[in-house]
Structures are given as structure tokens and as C-alpha cells.
Coordinates of C-alpha atoms and ligand atoms in Angstrom, one line a residue:
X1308 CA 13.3 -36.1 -82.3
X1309 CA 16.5 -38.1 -83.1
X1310 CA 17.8 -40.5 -79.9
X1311 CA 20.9 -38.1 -79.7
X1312 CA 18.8 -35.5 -78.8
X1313 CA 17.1 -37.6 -76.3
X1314 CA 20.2 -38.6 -74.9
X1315 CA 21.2 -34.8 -74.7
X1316 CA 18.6 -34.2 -72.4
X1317 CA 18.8 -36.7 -70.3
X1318 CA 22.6 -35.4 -69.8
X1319 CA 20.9 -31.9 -69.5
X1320 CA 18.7 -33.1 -66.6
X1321 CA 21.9 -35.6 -65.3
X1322 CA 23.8 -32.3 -65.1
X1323 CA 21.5 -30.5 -62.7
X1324 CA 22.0 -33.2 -60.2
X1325 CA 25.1 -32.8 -57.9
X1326 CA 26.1 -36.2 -56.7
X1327 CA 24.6 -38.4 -59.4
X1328 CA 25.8 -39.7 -62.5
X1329 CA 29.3 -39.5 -61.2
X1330 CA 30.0 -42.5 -59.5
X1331 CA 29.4 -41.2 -56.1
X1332 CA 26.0 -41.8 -54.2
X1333 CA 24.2 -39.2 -52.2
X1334 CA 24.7 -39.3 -48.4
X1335 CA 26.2 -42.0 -46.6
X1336 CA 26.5 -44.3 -49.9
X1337 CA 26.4 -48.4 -50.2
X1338 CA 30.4 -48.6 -49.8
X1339 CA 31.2 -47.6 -46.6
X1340 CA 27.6 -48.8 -44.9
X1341 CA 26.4 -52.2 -43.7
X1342 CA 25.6 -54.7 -46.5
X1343 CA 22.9 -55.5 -44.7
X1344 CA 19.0 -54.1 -45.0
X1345 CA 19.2 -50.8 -46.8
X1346 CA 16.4 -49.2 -48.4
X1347 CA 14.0 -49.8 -51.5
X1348 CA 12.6 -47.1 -53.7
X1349 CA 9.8 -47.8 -56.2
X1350 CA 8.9 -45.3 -59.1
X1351 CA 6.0 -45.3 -61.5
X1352 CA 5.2 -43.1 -64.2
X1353 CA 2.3 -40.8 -63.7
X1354 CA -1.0 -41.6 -66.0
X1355 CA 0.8 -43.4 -68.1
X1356 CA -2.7 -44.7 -69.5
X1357 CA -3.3 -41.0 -70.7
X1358 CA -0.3 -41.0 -72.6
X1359 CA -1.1 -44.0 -74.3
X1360 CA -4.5 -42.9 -75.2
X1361 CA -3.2 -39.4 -76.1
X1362 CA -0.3 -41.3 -78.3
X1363 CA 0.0 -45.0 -79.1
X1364 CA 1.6 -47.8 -77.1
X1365 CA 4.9 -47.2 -78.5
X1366 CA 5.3 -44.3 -77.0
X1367 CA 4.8 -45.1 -73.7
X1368 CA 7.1 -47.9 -74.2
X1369 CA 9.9 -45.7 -75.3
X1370 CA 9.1 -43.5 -72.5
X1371 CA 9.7 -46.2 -69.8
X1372 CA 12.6 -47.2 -71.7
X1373 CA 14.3 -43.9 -71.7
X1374 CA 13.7 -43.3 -68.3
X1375 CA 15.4 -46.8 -67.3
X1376 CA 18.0 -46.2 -69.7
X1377 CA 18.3 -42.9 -67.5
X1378 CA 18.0 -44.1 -64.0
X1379 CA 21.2 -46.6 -64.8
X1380 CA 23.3 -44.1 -65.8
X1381 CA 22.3 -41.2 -63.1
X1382 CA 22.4 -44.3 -60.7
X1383 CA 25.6 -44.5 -58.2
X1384 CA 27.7 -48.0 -58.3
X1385 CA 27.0 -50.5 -56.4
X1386 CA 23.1 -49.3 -56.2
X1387 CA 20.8 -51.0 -58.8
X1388 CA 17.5 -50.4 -60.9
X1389 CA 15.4 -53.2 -62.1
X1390 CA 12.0 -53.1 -64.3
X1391 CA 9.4 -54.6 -62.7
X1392 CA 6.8 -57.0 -64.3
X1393 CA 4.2 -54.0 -63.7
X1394 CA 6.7 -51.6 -65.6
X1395 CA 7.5 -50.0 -62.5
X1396 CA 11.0 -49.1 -61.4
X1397 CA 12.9 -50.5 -58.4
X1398 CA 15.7 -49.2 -57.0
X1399 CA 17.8 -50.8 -54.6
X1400 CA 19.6 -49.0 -52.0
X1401 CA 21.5 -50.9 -49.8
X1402 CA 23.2 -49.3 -47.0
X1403 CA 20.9 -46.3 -47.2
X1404 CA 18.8 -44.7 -44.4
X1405 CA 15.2 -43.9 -45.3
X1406 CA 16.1 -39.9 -45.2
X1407 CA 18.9 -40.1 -47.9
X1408 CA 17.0 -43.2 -49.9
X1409 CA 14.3 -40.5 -50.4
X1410 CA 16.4 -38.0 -50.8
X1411 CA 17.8 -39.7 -53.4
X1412 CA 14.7 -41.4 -54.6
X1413 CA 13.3 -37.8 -55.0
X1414 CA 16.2 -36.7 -57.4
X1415 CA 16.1 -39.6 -59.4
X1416 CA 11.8 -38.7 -59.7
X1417 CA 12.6 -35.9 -60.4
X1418 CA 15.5 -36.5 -63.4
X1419 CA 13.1 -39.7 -65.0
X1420 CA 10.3 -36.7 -65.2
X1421 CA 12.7 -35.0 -67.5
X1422 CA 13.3 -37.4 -69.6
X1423 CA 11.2 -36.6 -73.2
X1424 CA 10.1 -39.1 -76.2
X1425 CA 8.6 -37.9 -79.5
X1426 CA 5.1 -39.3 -79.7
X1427 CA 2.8 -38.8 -82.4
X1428 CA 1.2 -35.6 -81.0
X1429 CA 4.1 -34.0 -80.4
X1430 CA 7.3 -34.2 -77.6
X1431 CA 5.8 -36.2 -74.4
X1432 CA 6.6 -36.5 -71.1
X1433 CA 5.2 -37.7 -67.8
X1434 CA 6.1 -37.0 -63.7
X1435 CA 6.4 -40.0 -61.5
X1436 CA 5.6 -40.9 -58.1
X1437 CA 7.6 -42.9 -55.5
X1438 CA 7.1 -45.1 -52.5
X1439 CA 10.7 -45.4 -50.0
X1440 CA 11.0 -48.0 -47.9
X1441 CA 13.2 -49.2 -45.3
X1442 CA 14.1 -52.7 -46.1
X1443 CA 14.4 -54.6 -42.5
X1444 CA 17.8 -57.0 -42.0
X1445 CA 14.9 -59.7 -41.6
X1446 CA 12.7 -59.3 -44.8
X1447 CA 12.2 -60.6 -48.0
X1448 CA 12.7 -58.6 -51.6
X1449 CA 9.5 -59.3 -52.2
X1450 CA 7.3 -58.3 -48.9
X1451 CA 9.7 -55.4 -49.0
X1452 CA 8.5 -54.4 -52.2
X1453 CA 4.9 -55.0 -51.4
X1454 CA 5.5 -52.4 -49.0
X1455 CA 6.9 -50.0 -51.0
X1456 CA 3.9 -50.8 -53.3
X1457 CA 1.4 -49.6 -50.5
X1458 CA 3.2 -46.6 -50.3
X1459 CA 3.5 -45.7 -53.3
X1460 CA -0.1 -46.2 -53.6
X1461 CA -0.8 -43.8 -51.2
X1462 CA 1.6 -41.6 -53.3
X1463 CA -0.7 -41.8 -55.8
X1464 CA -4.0 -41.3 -53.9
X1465 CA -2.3 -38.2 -52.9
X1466 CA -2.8 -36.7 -56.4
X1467 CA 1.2 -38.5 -57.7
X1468 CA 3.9 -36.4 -58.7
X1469 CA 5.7 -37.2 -55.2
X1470 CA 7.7 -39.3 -53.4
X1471 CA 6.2 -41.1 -50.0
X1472 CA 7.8 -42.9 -47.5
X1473 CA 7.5 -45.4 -45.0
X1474 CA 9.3 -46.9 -41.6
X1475 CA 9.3 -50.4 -41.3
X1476 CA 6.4 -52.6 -41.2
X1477 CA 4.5 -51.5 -39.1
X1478 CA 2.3 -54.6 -38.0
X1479 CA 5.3 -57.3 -37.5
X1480 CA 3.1 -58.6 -34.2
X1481 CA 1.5 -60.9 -36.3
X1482 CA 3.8 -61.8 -38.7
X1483 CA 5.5 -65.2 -37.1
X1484 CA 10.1 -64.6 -36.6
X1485 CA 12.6 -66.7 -38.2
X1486 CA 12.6 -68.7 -34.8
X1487 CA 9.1 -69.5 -34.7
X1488 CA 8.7 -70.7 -37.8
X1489 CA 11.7 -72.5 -37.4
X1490 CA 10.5 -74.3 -34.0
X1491 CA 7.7 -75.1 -35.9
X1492 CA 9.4 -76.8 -38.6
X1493 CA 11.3 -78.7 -36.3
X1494 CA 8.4 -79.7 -34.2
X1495 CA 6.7 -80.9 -37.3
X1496 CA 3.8 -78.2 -36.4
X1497 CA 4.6 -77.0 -39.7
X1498 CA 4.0 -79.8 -42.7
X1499 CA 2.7 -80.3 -46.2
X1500 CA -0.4 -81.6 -46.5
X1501 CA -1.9 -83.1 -50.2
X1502 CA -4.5 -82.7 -52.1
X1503 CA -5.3 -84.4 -54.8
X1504 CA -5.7 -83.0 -58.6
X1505 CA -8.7 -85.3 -60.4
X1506 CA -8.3 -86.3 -64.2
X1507 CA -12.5 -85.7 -64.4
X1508 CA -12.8 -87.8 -67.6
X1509 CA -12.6 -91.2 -65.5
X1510 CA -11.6 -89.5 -62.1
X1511 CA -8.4 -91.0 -61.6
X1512 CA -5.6 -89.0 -59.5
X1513 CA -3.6 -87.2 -61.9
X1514 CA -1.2 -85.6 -59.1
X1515 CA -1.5 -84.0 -56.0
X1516 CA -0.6 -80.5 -55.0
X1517 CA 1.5 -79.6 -51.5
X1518 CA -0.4 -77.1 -49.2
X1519 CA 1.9 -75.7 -46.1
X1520 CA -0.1 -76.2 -42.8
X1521 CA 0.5 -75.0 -39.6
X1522 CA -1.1 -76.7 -36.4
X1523 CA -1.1 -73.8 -33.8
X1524 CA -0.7 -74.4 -30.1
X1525 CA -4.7 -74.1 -29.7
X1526 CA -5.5 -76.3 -32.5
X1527 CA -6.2 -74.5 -35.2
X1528 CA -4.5 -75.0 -38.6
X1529 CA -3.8 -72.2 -40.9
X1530 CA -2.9 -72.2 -44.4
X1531 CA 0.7 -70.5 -45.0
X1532 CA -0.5 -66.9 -46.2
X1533 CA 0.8 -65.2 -42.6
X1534 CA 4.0 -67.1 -42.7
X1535 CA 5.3 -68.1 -46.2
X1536 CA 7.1 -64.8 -46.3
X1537 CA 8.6 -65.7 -43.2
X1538 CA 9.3 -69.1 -44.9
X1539 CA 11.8 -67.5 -47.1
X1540 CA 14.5 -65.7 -45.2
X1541 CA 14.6 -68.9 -42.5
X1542 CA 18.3 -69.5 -41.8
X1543 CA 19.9 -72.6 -44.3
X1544 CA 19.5 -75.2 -42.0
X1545 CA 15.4 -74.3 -42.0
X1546 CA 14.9 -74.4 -45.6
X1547 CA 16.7 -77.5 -45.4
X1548 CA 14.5 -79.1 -43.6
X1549 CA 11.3 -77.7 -45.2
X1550 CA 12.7 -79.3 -48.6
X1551 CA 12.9 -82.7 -46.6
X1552 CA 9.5 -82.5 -45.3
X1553 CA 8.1 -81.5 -49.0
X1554 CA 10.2 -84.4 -50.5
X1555 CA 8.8 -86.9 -47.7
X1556 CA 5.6 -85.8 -48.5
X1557 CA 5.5 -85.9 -52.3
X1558 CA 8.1 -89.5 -52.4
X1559 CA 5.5 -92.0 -51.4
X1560 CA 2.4 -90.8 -53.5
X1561 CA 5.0 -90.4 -56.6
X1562 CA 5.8 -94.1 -56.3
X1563 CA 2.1 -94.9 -55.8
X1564 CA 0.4 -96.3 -59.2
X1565 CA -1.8 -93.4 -60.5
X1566 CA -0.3 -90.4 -59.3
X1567 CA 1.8 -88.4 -61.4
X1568 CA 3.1 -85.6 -60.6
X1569 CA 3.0 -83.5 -56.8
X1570 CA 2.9 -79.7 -57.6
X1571 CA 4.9 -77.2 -55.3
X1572 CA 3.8 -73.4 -55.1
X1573 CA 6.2 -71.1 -55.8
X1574 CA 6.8 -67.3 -55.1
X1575 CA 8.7 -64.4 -56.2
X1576 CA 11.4 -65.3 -54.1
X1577 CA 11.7 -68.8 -55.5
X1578 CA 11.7 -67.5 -59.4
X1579 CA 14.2 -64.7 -58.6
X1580 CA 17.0 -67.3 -58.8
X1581 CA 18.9 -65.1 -56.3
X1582 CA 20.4 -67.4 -53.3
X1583 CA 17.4 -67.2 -51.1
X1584 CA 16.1 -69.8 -48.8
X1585 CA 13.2 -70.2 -51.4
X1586 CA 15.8 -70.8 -53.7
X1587 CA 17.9 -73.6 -51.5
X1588 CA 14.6 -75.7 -50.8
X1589 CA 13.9 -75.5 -55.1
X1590 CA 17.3 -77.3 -54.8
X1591 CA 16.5 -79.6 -52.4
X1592 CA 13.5 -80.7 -54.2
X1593 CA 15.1 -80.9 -57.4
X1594 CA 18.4 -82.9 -56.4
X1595 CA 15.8 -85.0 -54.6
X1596 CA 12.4 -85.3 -56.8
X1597 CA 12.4 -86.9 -60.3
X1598 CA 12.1 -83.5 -61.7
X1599 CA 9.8 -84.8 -64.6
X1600 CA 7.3 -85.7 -61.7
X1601 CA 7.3 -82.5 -60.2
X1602 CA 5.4 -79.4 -60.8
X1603 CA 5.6 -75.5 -60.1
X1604 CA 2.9 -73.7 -59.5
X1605 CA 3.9 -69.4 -59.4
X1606 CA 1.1 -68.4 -57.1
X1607 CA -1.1 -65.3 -57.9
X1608 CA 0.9 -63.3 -55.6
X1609 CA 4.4 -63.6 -56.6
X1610 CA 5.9 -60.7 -57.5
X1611 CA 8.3 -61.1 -60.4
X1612 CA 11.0 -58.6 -59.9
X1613 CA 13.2 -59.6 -62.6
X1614 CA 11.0 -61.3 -65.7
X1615 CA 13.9 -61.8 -67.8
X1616 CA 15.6 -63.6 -64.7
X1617 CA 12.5 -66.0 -64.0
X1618 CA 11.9 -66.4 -67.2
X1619 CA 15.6 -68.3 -67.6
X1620 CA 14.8 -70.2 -64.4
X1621 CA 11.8 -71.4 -65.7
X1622 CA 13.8 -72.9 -69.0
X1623 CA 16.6 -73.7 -66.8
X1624 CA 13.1 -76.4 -65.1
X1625 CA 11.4 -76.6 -68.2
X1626 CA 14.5 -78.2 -69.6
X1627 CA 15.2 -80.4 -66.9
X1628 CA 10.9 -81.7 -67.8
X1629 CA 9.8 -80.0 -65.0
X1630 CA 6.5 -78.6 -65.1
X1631 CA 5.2 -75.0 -64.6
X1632 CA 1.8 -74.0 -63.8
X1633 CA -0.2 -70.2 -63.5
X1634 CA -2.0 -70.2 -60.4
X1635 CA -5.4 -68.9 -59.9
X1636 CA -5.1 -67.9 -63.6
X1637 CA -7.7 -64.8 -64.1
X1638 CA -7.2 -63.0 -61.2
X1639 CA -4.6 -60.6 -59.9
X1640 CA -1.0 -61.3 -61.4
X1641 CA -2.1 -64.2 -62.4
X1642 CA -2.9 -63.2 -65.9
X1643 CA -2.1 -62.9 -69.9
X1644 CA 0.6 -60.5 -69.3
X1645 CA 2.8 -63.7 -67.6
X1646 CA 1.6 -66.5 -69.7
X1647 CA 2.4 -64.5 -72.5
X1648 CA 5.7 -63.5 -70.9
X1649 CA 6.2 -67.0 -69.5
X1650 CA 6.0 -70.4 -71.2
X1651 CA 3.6 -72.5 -68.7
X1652 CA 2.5 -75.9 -69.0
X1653 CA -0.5 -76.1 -67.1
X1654 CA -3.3 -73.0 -66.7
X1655 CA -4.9 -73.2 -63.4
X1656 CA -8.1 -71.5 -63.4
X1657 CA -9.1 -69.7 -60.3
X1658 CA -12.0 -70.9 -58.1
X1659 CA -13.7 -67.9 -58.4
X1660 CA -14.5 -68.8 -62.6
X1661 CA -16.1 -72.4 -60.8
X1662 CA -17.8 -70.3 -58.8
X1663 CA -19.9 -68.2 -60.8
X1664 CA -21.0 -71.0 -63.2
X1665 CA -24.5 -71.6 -63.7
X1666 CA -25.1 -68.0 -62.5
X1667 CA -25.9 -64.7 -64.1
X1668 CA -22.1 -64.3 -65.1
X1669 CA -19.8 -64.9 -68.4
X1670 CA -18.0 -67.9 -66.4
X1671 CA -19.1 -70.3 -69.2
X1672 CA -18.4 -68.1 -72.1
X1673 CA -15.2 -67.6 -70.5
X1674 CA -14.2 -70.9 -69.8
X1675 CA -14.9 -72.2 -73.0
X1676 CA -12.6 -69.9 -74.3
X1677 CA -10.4 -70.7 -71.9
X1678 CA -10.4 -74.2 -73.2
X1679 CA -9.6 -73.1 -77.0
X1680 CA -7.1 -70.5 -75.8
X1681 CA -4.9 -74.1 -74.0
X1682 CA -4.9 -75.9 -76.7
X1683 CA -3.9 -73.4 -78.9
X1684 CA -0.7 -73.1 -76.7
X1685 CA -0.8 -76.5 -75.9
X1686 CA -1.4 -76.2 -72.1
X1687 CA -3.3 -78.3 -69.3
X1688 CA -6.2 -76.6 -67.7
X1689 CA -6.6 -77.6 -64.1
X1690 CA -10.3 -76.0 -62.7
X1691 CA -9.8 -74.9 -59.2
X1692 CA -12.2 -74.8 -56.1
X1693 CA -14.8 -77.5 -57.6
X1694 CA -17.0 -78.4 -54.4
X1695 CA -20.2 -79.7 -56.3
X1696 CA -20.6 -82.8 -58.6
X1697 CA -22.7 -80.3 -60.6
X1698 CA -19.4 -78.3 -61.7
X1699 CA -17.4 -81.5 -62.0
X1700 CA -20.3 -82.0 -65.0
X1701 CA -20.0 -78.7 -66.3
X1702 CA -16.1 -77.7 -66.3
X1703 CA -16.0 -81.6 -68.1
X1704 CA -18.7 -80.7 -70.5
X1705 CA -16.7 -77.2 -71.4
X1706 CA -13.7 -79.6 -72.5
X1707 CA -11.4 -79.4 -69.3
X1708 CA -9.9 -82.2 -68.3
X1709 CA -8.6 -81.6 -64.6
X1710 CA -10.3 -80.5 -61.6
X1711 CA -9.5 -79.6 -58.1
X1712 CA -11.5 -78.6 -55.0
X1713 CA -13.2 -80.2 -51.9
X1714 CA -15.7 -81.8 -53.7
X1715 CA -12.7 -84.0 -55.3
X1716 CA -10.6 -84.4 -52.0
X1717 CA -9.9 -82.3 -49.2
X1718 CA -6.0 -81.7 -48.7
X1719 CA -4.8 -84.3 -45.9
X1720 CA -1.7 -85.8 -44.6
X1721 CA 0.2 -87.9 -47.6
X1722 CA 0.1 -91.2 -45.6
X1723 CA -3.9 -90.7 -46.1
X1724 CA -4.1 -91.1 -49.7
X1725 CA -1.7 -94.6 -49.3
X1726 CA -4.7 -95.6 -47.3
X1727 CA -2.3 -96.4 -44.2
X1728 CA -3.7 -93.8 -41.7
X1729 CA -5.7 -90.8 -42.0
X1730 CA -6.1 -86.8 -41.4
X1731 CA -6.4 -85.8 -38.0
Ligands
LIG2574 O1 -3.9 -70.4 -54.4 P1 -4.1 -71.9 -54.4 O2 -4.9 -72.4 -55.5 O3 -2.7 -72.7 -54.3 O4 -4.9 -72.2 -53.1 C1 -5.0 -73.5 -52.5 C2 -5.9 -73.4 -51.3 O5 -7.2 -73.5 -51.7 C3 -5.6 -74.4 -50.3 O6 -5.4 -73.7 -49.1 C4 -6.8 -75.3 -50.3 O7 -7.2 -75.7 -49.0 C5 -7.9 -74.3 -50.8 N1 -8.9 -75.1 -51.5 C6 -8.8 -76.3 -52.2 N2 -9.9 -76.7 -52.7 C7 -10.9 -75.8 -52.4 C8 -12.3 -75.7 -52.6 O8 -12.9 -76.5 -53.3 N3 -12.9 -74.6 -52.2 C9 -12.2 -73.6 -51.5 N4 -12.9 -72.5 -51.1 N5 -10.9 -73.7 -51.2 C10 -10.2 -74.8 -51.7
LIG2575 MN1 -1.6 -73.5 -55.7

């Protein structure tokens, strides 16, 4: 089928929605409504793994681009479409209440489900399903997207082919405010803490990496899981100081002899390059840090809207001889899709790979080719979660150089490792 015929499809199936493709949005529309929150819809393409198998890759990649070459023309102005890293579609709908963002969301399912490639068994096609979300005035892109994720899992589970939707989060008890975490930055409840990255072939300090803590009112310290979303929607002034505190941190062990480099974890947020708080503190640090001594780390869970985006930042760093590292590499996101999409200096390998070694498992075999896949690309591997002298031997003996994990030093306060104090 030749792409004009394609197209004239896609006009077919553009024609059969009133509303759409013409400029103007259905319902109340982004213009006229408040900039702020709005709504997020996320479509995915129904067994796309059948159509693959039933066809080749190419189809299925000319498939999903069809149907994004679709969504942006059907979509309104002002409204916007971007391809997730998971080759799902997200559409933002600012200014749009959950009823008409599903509405909307529902015509747009069902227009991508029209769209038709030629594969090599014959014409192909596939329906998609949707999660809608509201997106709070308070909330990240990125835990709004997570949320649309869960719905549209449940989308899914509910055979696909339809669009589900969601009210706001609905646990935000025990997700901290924007005033709580910012009390606790100014309290210094809230500080980085270090831990240091071993070179295992004569156990020097080759850096250390900055861990978020939180000292709770009865004691307890908690790691940032429940509050780095939080973290990055804190007014200016709050990011401002978080990037101080980092820099504080990170200054004196960088002018220590031995120690070079302090690694940062990074989310979604951070890489989006949009004008977040996430992006103010990368700023901060930057204007601050020698960036050649500095290294970011894109935890497992980022979710990387815009690749294309992050993957400019990340020259945009790389250039400046900034560092990046893959966190918990093997598991989750963390994986060969984004070190082939991204180029990454340092490959740190999950705990879990540490783990399993000397056990029943492949985590040798693994390893090892770990090991030859690094050098090949001419990347550091850093081993993660080492808490026995035994797998400092091992990892060394497969050929990696670095190692992290209790066994090598717990994370404390910085002024600990300058030997001046120590953790309480
Ligand atoms: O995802 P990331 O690798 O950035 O996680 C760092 C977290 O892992 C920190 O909270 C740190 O306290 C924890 N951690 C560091 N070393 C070890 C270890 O040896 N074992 C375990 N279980 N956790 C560790
Ligand atoms: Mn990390």
C-alpha cells in the first residue's frame, strides 16, 4: 500500500470526527481554561507483540509511526502528543476536565485504531487502550504519568480495546506537601548523605554517591522514595536550597585527595530539560560543581518522556565532561533499550546481580558478559549492593573494577569521611 493511501485513510478516519483535526478541541479546550493542571491521556497499541510475530518488526514500527503521525494532526492546538520511551503515546491536555480528556482521549483511540500499514501478511492494524488522568495543580509529569500508567494497566487487564480513567491520586496521605518537604529542607531534616564508591583493585575511594535522607520527627530516617516526587515541584526558593545542601555536601570530599567524582541521581524530571525544580537544582549544581567531577546517575525509575529531549541534555553534560551513569542496570528501565538509546559512561549494575552470585543462578555468566559488553562501549562498571568481602573477590575476579555496597561503606554524613566527626 503506497503512503498516499495511508494518508487517505487517516483523513478518512480524521473526517468521521467532528471537532478534531480542525483546530478546535473538544469541550471546554486549553485556550480559554486555566493553564494550570489539566489532564493526561496515555494510549498503547493493543498486542502489539502479536503483530510483530505475525509480521516483522518493521511493521510494527510503521504502525506506531503512522498512528503518531495521526494523533498530531487530529490533535487540537495548543494540546500535545509525545512518544514515550516504552512506545506509548502521551497526550497532554491542559485545561481539560477528566470527562472531556476521555472524551477526547476515546476519539483519538478510536481514530489511531484506524490507522492501517501494509505488513508482510497483508494490511494490519491494531485497537489501543487508554488510561485518563487528571493531572493535580501540585504534581509532577512524571508521577502523573505513572498514574496514568496504572490505569491504563487496568485498561488492559480488562481485556484492552478501551479507555479507563482515574480521579486524582488517590493515596496523597502519605505522600509528604510542598511545605513539608520544604520545612524539612530548611530545618536541615532533609540532607545528602555519602557513600562511598570503592576502586576494588587497591580499594581506594574512587567517588562517592549523594543519597537524600530524611530524619523524621520520631527518629527514623528514610531514604527519598516517598518524597523525591515531592522534591521536584518544591517552589524555586526550595530547589535552591536542596542544590546548596548537595553542593555543600559533595565540595569538601571533591577537594579531598582520592575522591573523584560525587554522583547525583537523577529522574525523569531532571532529564526532561523542561523548567522544573529538578531542572533548577541541575543548575545549581552545575554553575557550582566542577562539572568534570560530577556524575549523573538516571535512576531505574525515571520515566523518560521525551528520549530525543534527554538524550540532547545528556550531550549538552557529556560535553561540558560531565559524567552519566545507568542505575540499577538490569532491572526495570534500567536496561539495553536506554544504553543503546543513551550514551552513558558508567553501567551500574544492580544489587540484585551481586546478590545471586555463588548461587544457583546465571549472575556470573552474566556478569562476565557484562564486563566484555563495557569495554566494548568503553564504559565503567560500578557493582552495586556488595555487603560480603566474598563478592568484593568475585565481582574483582570477573574483571570489574568498582564496587559499592555496605560492606565497602555505609552512606554517612560528608564531614564523616574527612574524618572530622561522624554519622549520628
Ligand atoms: O537505586 P540506588 O542504587 O541509587 O540505591 C541506593 C540505595 O541503596 C541507598 O539508599 C543505599 O542506602 C542502598 N544501599 C547501598 N549499599 C547497599 C548494600 O550493600 N545493600 C543494600 N541492600 N542496600 C544498599
Ligand atoms: Mn543511585
Amino acid at each position: 500500500m503506497a503512503q498516499s493511501d495511508v494518508l487517505a485513510m487517516v483523513r478518512r478516519g480524521l473526517a468521521r470526527l467532528p471537532g478534531l483535526g480542525r483546530g478546535r478541541a473538544a469541550g471546554p479546550g486549553p485556550r480559554g481554561a486555566a493553564s494550570k493542571g489539566g489532564a493526561l491521556g496515555l494510549l498503547d497499541v493493543d498486542d502489539l507483540k502479536g503483530l510483530n510475530a505475525s509480521s516483522d518488526f518493521d511493521t510494527g514500527d510503521r504502525l506506531l509511526n503512522a498512528i503518531d503521525d495521526t494523533l498530531r494532526r487530529a490533535l487540537p492546538k495548543g494540546l500535545g502528543v509525545e512518544r514515550s520511551e516504552n512506545g506509548r503515546f502521551v497526550l497532554w491536555l491542559p485545561g481539560l476536565g477528566l470527562d472531556d480528556a476521555a472524551a477526547l482521549t476515546e476519539r483519538l483511540r478510536h481514530l489511531a485504531a484506524s490507522v492501517v500499514v501494509e505488513g508482510t501478511t497483508g494490511l494490519m492494524a491494531r485497537t489501543l487502550s487508554a488510561g485518563v488522568v487528571r493531572i493535580g495543580t501540585d504534581e509532577s509529569r512524571n508521577r502523573a504519568v505513572l498514574h496514568a500508567d496504572s490505569v491504563l494497566a487496568r485498561a488492559k487487564a480488562l481485556g484492552g480495546n478501551r479507555t479507563e480513567t482515574a480521579r486524582a491520586i488517590t493515596s496523597p496521605s502519605i505522600l509528604p506537601t510542598r511545605a513539608e518537604v520544604e520545612a524539612a529542607i530548611d530545618s536541615a531534616a532533609i540532607e545528602y548523605h555519602l557513600q562511598p564508591i570503592a576502586d576494588l583493585r587497591d580499594r581506594g575511594v574512587a567517588g562517592f554517591e549523594a543519597l537524600l535522607r530524611w530524619r523524621k520527627d520520631d527518629g527514623a530516617v528514610v531514604g527519598p522514595a516517598p518524597f523525591v516526587d515531592t522534591l521536584d515541584r518544591i517552589p524555586e526558593a526550595g530547589s535552591e536550597r536542596l542544590a546548596d545542601l548537595a553542593c555543600a555536601a559533595a565540595r569538601p570530599l571533591l577537594a579531598e585527595d582520592g575522591a573523584h567524582y560525587v554522583t547525583f541521581n537523577i529522574t525523569g524530571a531532571v532529564l526532561d530539560g523542561q523548567n522544573s525544580p529538578g531542572c533548577r537544582w541541575m543548575r545549581h549544581l552545575l554553575d557550582t560543581l566542577p562539572p568534570d567531577r560530577m556524575v549523573f546517575e538516571i535512576v531505574e525509575t525515571a520515566i523518560v518522556v521525551n528520549p530525543a529531549r534527554a538524550a540532547d541534555l545528556i550531550d549538552k553534560l557529556r560535553a561540558q565532561g560531565l559524567r552519566i551513569a545507568l542505575d540499577d542496570f538490569g532491572t526495570g528501565l534500567s536496561n539495553l533499550e536506554r544504553l543503546r538509546r543513551f550514551p552513558v559512561d558508567i553501567l551500574k549494575i544492580d544489587r540484585s546481580f551481586v546478590d545471586g552470585l555463588g548461587g544457583a543462578g546465571r549472575e556470573e555468566a552474566i556478569l562476565a558478559s557484562l564486563v566484555t559488553l563495557a569495554e566494548r562501549l568503553g564504559t565503567d562498571i560500578v557493582a552495586e549492593g556488595i555487603e560480603t568481602e566474598r563478592q568484593v573477590e568475585t565481582v574483582r575476579d570477573l574483571g570489574i573494577h568498582f564496587g559499592q555496597g555496605y560492606h565497602l561503606g555505609r552512606p554517612a554524613r560528608a564531614m564523616n569521611w574527612l574524618g572530622t566527626g561522624s554519622d549520628a
